[in-house]
mmCIF file of C-alpha atoms in Angstrom:
data_model
loop_
_atom_site.group_PDB
_atom_site.id
_atom_site.type_symbol
_atom_site.label_atom_id
_atom_site.label_comp_id
_atom_site.label_asym_id
_atom_site.label_seq_id
_atom_site.Cartn_x
_atom_site.Cartn_y
_atom_site.Cartn_z
ATOM 1 C CA MET A 7 76.757 78.520 85.476
ATOM 2 C CA ASP A 8 80.385 79.072 84.595
ATOM 3 C CA GLN A 9 83.042 80.973 86.391
ATOM 4 C CA ALA A 10 82.424 84.111 84.696
ATOM 5 C CA THR A 11 78.531 84.008 84.572
ATOM 6 C CA GLN A 12 79.008 84.048 87.920
ATOM 7 C CA LEU A 13 81.547 87.023 87.954
ATOM 8 C CA ARG A 14 78.978 89.269 86.190
ATOM 9 C CA ASN A 15 76.276 88.604 88.546
ATOM 10 C CA ILE A 16 78.023 89.151 91.736
ATOM 11 C CA ILE A 17 79.405 92.685 89.874
ATOM 12 C CA LYS A 18 75.666 93.495 88.795
ATOM 13 C CA ALA A 19 74.396 92.577 92.379
ATOM 14 C CA ASN A 20 76.883 94.800 93.893
ATOM 15 C CA SER A 21 76.465 97.187 91.358
ATOM 16 C CA VAL A 22 72.872 98.337 91.935
ATOM 17 C CA ASN A 23 73.061 100.468 94.710
ATOM 18 C CA TYR A 24 75.698 102.626 93.979
ATOM 19 C CA GLY A 25 76.193 106.010 91.923
ATOM 20 C CA PRO A 26 78.773 107.222 89.315
ATOM 21 C CA LYS A 27 82.152 105.516 88.651
ATOM 22 C CA ALA A 28 85.123 106.742 90.068
ATOM 23 C CA ARG A 29 87.637 107.531 87.900
ATOM 24 C CA VAL A 30 90.568 104.785 88.042
ATOM 25 C CA LEU A 31 94.445 105.976 86.694
ATOM 26 C CA THR A 32 96.996 103.368 87.096
ATOM 27 C CA VAL A 33 100.263 104.808 87.402
ATOM 28 C CA THR A 34 103.386 102.272 86.044
ATOM 29 C CA SER A 35 106.527 102.306 85.159
ATOM 30 C CA GLY A 36 109.058 99.983 83.216
ATOM 31 C CA LYS A 37 111.402 99.790 85.648
ATOM 32 C CA GLY A 38 112.476 101.287 89.538
ATOM 33 C CA GLY A 39 113.300 104.832 90.364
ATOM 34 C CA VAL A 40 112.075 106.575 87.446
ATOM 35 C CA GLY A 41 109.540 108.761 89.831
ATOM 36 C CA LYS A 42 106.235 106.856 89.594
ATOM 37 C CA SER A 43 104.902 106.894 92.972
ATOM 38 C CA ASN A 44 105.958 110.857 93.225
ATOM 39 C CA VAL A 45 103.669 111.478 90.306
ATOM 40 C CA SER A 46 101.043 109.423 91.935
ATOM 41 C CA ILE A 47 101.287 111.087 95.091
ATOM 42 C CA ASN A 48 101.866 114.674 94.253
ATOM 43 C CA LEU A 49 98.761 114.144 91.023
ATOM 44 C CA ALA A 50 96.627 112.490 94.229
ATOM 45 C CA VAL A 51 97.735 116.369 96.290
ATOM 46 C CA LYS A 52 96.848 118.292 93.051
ATOM 47 C CA PHE A 53 93.510 116.500 92.252
ATOM 48 C CA SER A 54 92.465 117.449 96.131
ATOM 49 C CA LYS A 55 93.112 120.837 95.489
ATOM 50 C CA MET A 56 91.246 121.099 92.507
ATOM 51 C CA GLY A 57 87.942 120.011 94.586
ATOM 52 C CA LYS A 58 88.049 116.252 93.820
ATOM 53 C CA LYS A 59 87.741 113.660 96.495
ATOM 54 C CA VAL A 60 91.318 111.261 95.755
ATOM 55 C CA VAL A 61 92.528 107.805 97.366
ATOM 56 C CA ILE A 62 95.913 106.220 96.562
ATOM 57 C CA LEU A 63 96.060 102.122 96.427
ATOM 58 C CA ASP A 64 99.495 101.141 96.945
ATOM 59 C CA ALA A 65 99.479 98.306 94.912
ATOM 60 C CA ASP A 66 103.384 97.763 95.065
ATOM 61 C CA PHE A 67 103.505 95.369 98.074
ATOM 62 C CA GLY A 68 107.008 94.792 97.527
ATOM 63 C CA LEU A 69 108.107 98.398 98.924
ATOM 64 C CA ALA A 70 105.688 100.679 100.642
ATOM 65 C CA ASN A 71 106.918 103.983 98.402
ATOM 66 C CA ILE A 72 103.394 105.804 99.370
ATOM 67 C CA GLU A 73 103.175 105.536 103.316
ATOM 68 C CA VAL A 74 106.569 106.595 103.321
ATOM 69 C CA MET A 75 106.724 109.505 101.101
ATOM 70 C CA PHE A 76 103.640 110.704 103.312
ATOM 71 C CA GLY A 77 105.473 109.867 106.418
ATOM 72 C CA ALA A 78 102.224 108.398 107.553
ATOM 73 C CA ILE A 79 102.225 104.576 108.840
ATOM 74 C CA PRO A 80 98.860 102.788 108.119
ATOM 75 C CA LYS A 81 97.069 100.527 110.910
ATOM 76 C CA TYR A 82 95.783 98.217 108.395
ATOM 77 C CA ASN A 83 96.033 97.253 104.682
ATOM 78 C CA LEU A 84 93.938 95.792 102.306
ATOM 79 C CA ALA A 85 94.655 92.186 103.527
ATOM 80 C CA ASP A 86 92.787 92.962 106.923
ATOM 81 C CA LEU A 87 89.864 93.807 104.720
ATOM 82 C CA ILE A 88 90.027 90.345 102.977
ATOM 83 C CA TYR A 89 90.948 87.877 105.807
ATOM 84 C CA LYS A 90 89.952 90.019 108.815
ATOM 85 C CA GLY A 91 86.321 91.117 108.035
ATOM 86 C CA MET A 92 87.031 95.201 108.004
ATOM 87 C CA GLY A 93 85.434 97.841 106.081
ATOM 88 C CA ILE A 94 87.124 99.404 103.211
ATOM 89 C CA LYS A 95 86.711 102.642 105.476
ATOM 90 C CA ASP A 96 88.793 101.107 108.176
ATOM 91 C CA ILE A 97 91.934 100.858 106.269
ATOM 92 C CA ILE A 98 92.035 104.077 104.813
ATOM 93 C CA THR A 99 94.637 106.077 105.999
ATOM 94 C CA GLU A 100 94.408 109.511 106.066
ATOM 95 C CA GLY A 101 97.279 111.608 104.138
ATOM 96 C CA PRO A 102 98.363 115.400 103.248
ATOM 97 C CA ASP A 103 95.275 117.235 102.297
ATOM 98 C CA GLY A 104 92.748 115.111 102.764
ATOM 99 C CA VAL A 105 94.112 112.573 100.087
ATOM 100 C CA GLY A 106 93.473 108.552 101.459
ATOM 101 C CA PHE A 107 95.592 105.730 100.980
ATOM 102 C CA ILE A 108 95.024 101.796 100.719
ATOM 103 C CA SER A 109 98.178 100.021 102.147
ATOM 104 C CA GLY A 110 98.175 97.046 99.588
ATOM 105 C CA GLY A 111 99.978 94.753 101.940
ATOM 106 C CA SER A 112 100.164 91.207 101.343
ATOM 107 C CA GLY A 113 96.745 90.833 100.117
ATOM 108 C CA ILE A 114 96.869 92.150 96.466
ATOM 109 C CA ALA A 115 99.547 89.236 95.842
ATOM 110 C CA GLY A 116 96.284 86.701 96.052
ATOM 111 C CA LEU A 117 93.969 88.995 94.853
ATOM 112 C CA THR A 118 92.744 86.575 91.614
ATOM 113 C CA ASN A 119 93.178 83.778 94.195
ATOM 114 C CA LEU A 120 90.280 84.274 96.380
ATOM 115 C CA GLY A 121 86.952 82.083 96.492
ATOM 116 C CA LYS A 122 83.895 83.233 95.437
ATOM 117 C CA ASP A 123 82.659 84.629 99.121
ATOM 118 C CA TYR A 124 85.708 86.545 99.371
ATOM 119 C CA ILE A 125 85.362 88.211 96.106
ATOM 120 C CA ASN A 126 81.739 88.980 96.949
ATOM 121 C CA TYR A 127 83.060 90.743 99.909
ATOM 122 C CA LEU A 128 85.714 92.541 98.789
ATOM 123 C CA ILE A 129 83.964 93.686 95.350
ATOM 124 C CA GLN A 130 80.689 95.144 98.070
ATOM 125 C CA ASN A 131 83.842 97.190 99.898
ATOM 126 C CA LEU A 132 85.369 98.050 96.805
ATOM 127 C CA ALA A 133 82.341 99.636 95.048
ATOM 128 C CA GLN A 134 82.217 101.706 98.199
ATOM 129 C CA LEU A 135 85.345 103.547 96.984
ATOM 130 C CA ASP A 136 82.604 105.215 94.080
ATOM 131 C CA THR A 137 80.545 106.709 96.251
ATOM 132 C CA LEU A 138 83.539 107.978 98.374
ATOM 133 C CA TYR A 139 85.838 109.193 96.297
ATOM 134 C CA ASP A 140 85.879 111.259 92.582
ATOM 135 C CA VAL A 141 89.598 109.974 91.441
ATOM 136 C CA ILE A 142 91.283 106.577 92.846
ATOM 137 C CA ILE A 143 94.781 106.527 91.805
ATOM 138 C CA ILE A 144 96.723 102.784 91.654
ATOM 139 C CA ASP A 145 100.220 102.631 92.123
ATOM 140 C CA THR A 146 101.678 99.569 90.871
ATOM 141 C CA GLY A 147 105.056 98.454 91.389
ATOM 142 C CA ALA A 148 107.567 98.572 89.047
ATOM 143 C CA GLY A 149 108.924 96.901 86.293
ATOM 144 C CA ILE A 150 107.488 93.946 83.856
ATOM 145 C CA SER A 151 106.187 91.391 86.589
ATOM 146 C CA ASP A 152 102.737 89.002 86.261
ATOM 147 C CA ALA A 153 101.393 91.054 89.313
ATOM 148 C CA VAL A 154 102.094 94.801 87.429
ATOM 149 C CA LEU A 155 100.367 93.161 84.516
ATOM 150 C CA GLU A 156 97.512 91.927 86.451
ATOM 151 C CA PHE A 157 96.966 95.688 87.125
ATOM 152 C CA LEU A 158 97.632 97.106 83.406
ATOM 153 C CA VAL A 159 95.445 94.511 81.805
ATOM 154 C CA ALA A 160 92.557 95.705 83.993
ATOM 155 C CA SER A 161 93.163 99.330 83.371
ATOM 156 C CA ARG A 162 91.238 101.308 81.129
ATOM 157 C CA GLU A 163 93.535 104.446 81.652
ATOM 158 C CA ILE A 164 97.419 104.064 82.301
ATOM 159 C CA LEU A 165 99.924 106.595 83.318
ATOM 160 C CA LEU A 166 102.893 105.110 81.900
ATOM 161 C CA VAL A 167 105.922 107.465 83.761
ATOM 162 C CA THR A 168 109.533 107.197 82.113
ATOM 163 C CA THR A 169 112.655 109.324 81.744
ATOM 164 C CA PRO A 170 115.283 110.181 79.396
ATOM 165 C CA GLU A 171 117.697 107.548 80.226
ATOM 166 C CA PRO A 172 117.879 104.970 77.848
ATOM 167 C CA THR A 173 117.246 102.213 79.977
ATOM 168 C CA SER A 174 114.048 103.670 80.978
ATOM 169 C CA ILE A 175 113.096 104.138 77.399
ATOM 170 C CA THR A 176 113.530 100.904 77.087
ATOM 171 C CA ASP A 177 111.745 99.420 79.880
ATOM 172 C CA SER A 178 108.985 100.981 79.002
ATOM 173 C CA TYR A 179 108.859 100.312 75.801
ATOM 174 C CA SER A 180 109.546 96.079 77.000
ATOM 175 C CA LEU A 181 106.343 97.154 79.492
ATOM 176 C CA LEU A 182 104.554 98.176 76.722
ATOM 177 C CA LYS A 183 105.116 95.136 74.415
ATOM 178 C CA ALA A 184 104.140 92.189 77.458
ATOM 179 C CA LEU A 185 101.062 94.574 78.007
ATOM 180 C CA ASN A 186 100.182 94.208 73.932
ATOM 181 C CA ARG A 187 100.954 90.625 73.976
ATOM 182 C CA ASP A 188 98.847 89.331 76.805
ATOM 183 C CA SER A 189 95.443 87.840 75.660
ATOM 184 C CA ARG A 190 93.590 89.902 78.385
ATOM 185 C CA PHE A 191 94.387 93.285 77.232
ATOM 186 C CA ASN A 192 91.785 95.445 75.457
ATOM 187 C CA ARG A 193 93.227 98.172 73.468
ATOM 188 C CA GLU A 194 89.962 99.575 72.151
ATOM 189 C CA MET A 195 89.074 100.588 75.749
ATOM 190 C CA THR A 196 92.690 101.438 77.233
ATOM 191 C CA GLU A 197 94.323 104.494 76.883
ATOM 192 C CA VAL A 198 97.670 104.258 77.990
ATOM 193 C CA LYS A 199 99.612 108.228 78.653
ATOM 194 C CA ILE A 200 102.937 109.065 78.963
ATOM 195 C CA ILE A 201 104.318 110.936 81.436
ATOM 196 C CA ALA A 202 108.480 112.032 80.929
ATOM 197 C CA ASN A 203 109.639 112.511 84.504
ATOM 198 C CA LYS A 204 113.199 114.050 85.510
ATOM 199 C CA THR A 205 113.486 116.016 82.085
ATOM 200 C CA GLU A 206 115.743 119.478 81.889
ATOM 201 C CA ASN A 207 112.807 120.911 79.900
ATOM 202 C CA PHE A 208 109.474 120.221 78.176
ATOM 203 C CA GLU A 209 111.064 119.863 74.519
ATOM 204 C CA GLU A 210 113.377 117.193 76.243
ATOM 205 C CA GLY A 211 110.353 115.599 77.211
ATOM 206 C CA LYS A 212 108.641 115.738 74.209
ATOM 207 C CA GLN A 213 111.345 114.360 72.472
ATOM 208 C CA LEU A 214 111.649 111.405 74.815
ATOM 209 C CA TYR A 215 107.882 110.293 73.322
ATOM 210 C CA THR A 216 108.631 110.799 70.196
ATOM 211 C CA LYS A 217 111.310 108.412 70.296
ATOM 212 C CA LEU A 218 109.117 106.213 72.532
ATOM 213 C CA SER A 219 106.096 106.397 70.041
ATOM 214 C CA THR A 220 107.561 105.886 67.452
ATOM 215 C CA VAL A 221 109.329 102.469 67.968
ATOM 216 C CA VAL A 222 105.706 101.451 69.475
ATOM 217 C CA SER A 223 103.672 102.578 66.775
ATOM 218 C CA ARG A 224 106.245 100.853 64.388
ATOM 219 C CA TYR A 225 106.748 97.150 66.104
ATOM 220 C CA LEU A 226 103.037 97.631 68.571
ATOM 221 C CA LYS A 227 100.894 99.089 66.776
ATOM 222 C CA LEU A 228 99.558 100.790 70.030
ATOM 223 C CA PRO A 229 98.475 104.095 70.207
ATOM 224 C CA MET A 230 99.809 106.677 73.150
ATOM 225 C CA LYS A 231 99.180 110.271 74.285
ATOM 226 C CA PHE A 232 102.027 112.195 75.713
ATOM 227 C CA VAL A 233 100.284 113.930 78.559
ATOM 228 C CA GLY A 234 102.731 116.133 80.255
ATOM 229 C CA VAL A 235 106.686 116.553 81.524
ATOM 230 C CA ILE A 236 108.533 116.958 85.010
ATOM 231 C CA PRO A 237 111.213 119.079 85.298
ATOM 232 C CA ASN A 238 114.319 118.440 87.283
ATOM 233 C CA ASP A 239 113.982 119.711 90.353
ATOM 234 C CA SER A 240 116.385 120.000 93.605
ATOM 235 C CA GLN A 241 113.270 120.891 95.480
ATOM 236 C CA LEU A 242 111.151 117.828 94.467
ATOM 237 C CA VAL A 243 114.262 115.561 95.704
ATOM 238 C CA LYS A 244 114.452 117.261 99.141
ATOM 239 C CA ALA A 245 110.820 117.007 99.728
ATOM 240 C CA VAL A 246 111.302 113.256 99.220
ATOM 241 C CA MET A 247 113.837 113.594 102.133
ATOM 242 C CA GLN A 248 111.743 114.854 104.352
ATOM 243 C CA GLN A 249 108.405 112.599 103.594
ATOM 244 C CA SER A 250 106.335 115.365 102.017
ATOM 245 C CA PRO A 251 104.978 115.996 98.711
ATOM 246 C CA VAL A 252 106.493 118.950 96.746
ATOM 247 C CA SER A 253 103.012 119.935 95.806
ATOM 248 C CA ILE A 254 102.779 120.832 99.168
ATOM 249 C CA SER A 255 106.227 121.910 100.765
ATOM 250 C CA ALA A 256 107.031 123.364 97.776
ATOM 251 C CA PRO A 257 104.101 124.645 96.161
ATOM 252 C CA ASN A 258 105.918 127.184 93.904
ATOM 253 C CA SER A 259 108.710 125.124 92.980
ATOM 254 C CA ARG A 260 109.171 123.828 89.390
ATOM 255 C CA ALA A 261 108.315 120.728 89.885
ATOM 256 C CA SER A 262 105.243 121.328 92.073
ATOM 257 C CA LEU A 263 104.108 124.046 88.720
ATOM 258 C CA ALA A 264 104.452 120.957 86.123
ATOM 259 C CA PHE A 265 102.118 118.949 88.799
ATOM 260 C CA ASP A 266 99.784 121.470 87.948
ATOM 261 C CA ASP A 267 99.524 121.592 84.642
ATOM 262 C CA LEU A 268 99.507 117.882 84.534
ATOM 263 C CA ALA A 269 96.458 117.646 86.773
ATOM 264 C CA LYS A 270 94.693 120.344 84.681
ATOM 265 C CA THR A 271 95.427 118.423 81.297
ATOM 266 C CA LEU A 272 94.210 115.133 82.524
ATOM 267 C CA MET A 273 91.470 116.577 84.555
ATOM 268 C CA SER A 274 90.504 118.264 81.270
ATOM 269 C CA GLU A 275 90.095 115.120 79.661
ATOM 270 C CA ASP A 276 87.611 113.842 82.627
ATOM 271 C CA GLY A 277 84.149 114.505 80.517
ATOM 272 C CA GLN A 278 85.820 112.376 77.511
ATOM 273 C CA MET A 279 86.148 109.482 80.304
ATOM 274 C CA VAL A 280 82.526 109.069 80.794
ATOM 275 C CA THR A 281 81.464 106.458 78.696
ATOM 276 C CA THR A 282 85.090 104.492 80.045
ATOM 277 C CA LYS A 283 84.917 104.752 83.595
ATOM 278 C CA HIS A 284 84.506 101.547 85.258
ATOM 279 C CA GLY A 285 84.850 102.329 89.056
ATOM 280 C CA MET A 286 87.049 100.211 91.549
ATOM 281 C CA ALA A 287 83.992 97.356 91.550
ATOM 282 C CA GLY A 288 84.858 97.050 87.606
ATOM 283 C CA PHE A 289 88.145 97.369 87.941
ATOM 284 C CA PHE A 290 88.361 94.434 89.884
ATOM 285 C CA ALA A 291 86.070 92.322 88.369
ATOM 286 C CA SER A 292 88.351 93.064 85.136
ATOM 287 C CA MET A 293 91.240 91.612 87.382
ATOM 288 C CA VAL A 294 89.585 88.216 88.405
ATOM 289 C CA LYS A 295 87.774 87.772 85.114
ATOM 290 C CA GLY A 296 88.154 83.659 83.773
ATOM 291 C CA LYS A 297 89.914 83.583 86.805
ATOM 292 C CA ARG A 298 89.110 80.093 88.936
ATOM 293 C CA PHE A 299 87.355 80.869 92.130
ATOM 294 C CA THR A 300 84.794 78.410 94.039
#
């Protein structure tokens, strides 16, 4: 039996007893400092206020942005689940408004090098997230690295955060170019959605998207969709300093209202995502597919 068949059997065995698949949103950016983690956190809060159960996986193992912005220090991370036998519920830390988050810690780095027994145990636990949550947000590292691409090629719904800065637009294009070149990337099964952050107004955000989309369409032939704008807002900067999501600390601010619109736009598409949802276990299966394990 080849490795791919073994993996499919593991997934099938661990998915029989689980219900509907959660919606997995992977938030990424071509460079650091564009507000990617702010988008992850505030979208999570907005989804929660809409009655959705939400958890964030902090997959930026070089930094701990999510826990810092939430002002909450997790006791455990993904490595404790993989190597110390803890259950998935044990490593979930509760953040504001009932949003859960999982610190990737050092566990993220070794995901694709696990043995079969570890994979089996991990998938059993990750599959539980599909029964516990409606939405799972994966906050990747910034930039073009092997670790980031591992998450993106496994994703079916990518939220790419960019800003009007020329370097941000260039780096976003470079990220999409690297993703497009990856042999594992399935463009037919993946939706790339653009979020324009730190703009002066909606028009600037739409112009940013048009500029990026024109180049991407011409050279990569990769379809993208514009889903929203987050304007510059001093209240958002203040919220970061206070380690509180702006959606909670300043609910009537420009940024918070923009996150309202963005969350509603994304949720309005939820009914269209039924055929492409593959849940967290399916997401991880895509990550390790074709990897060597024993």
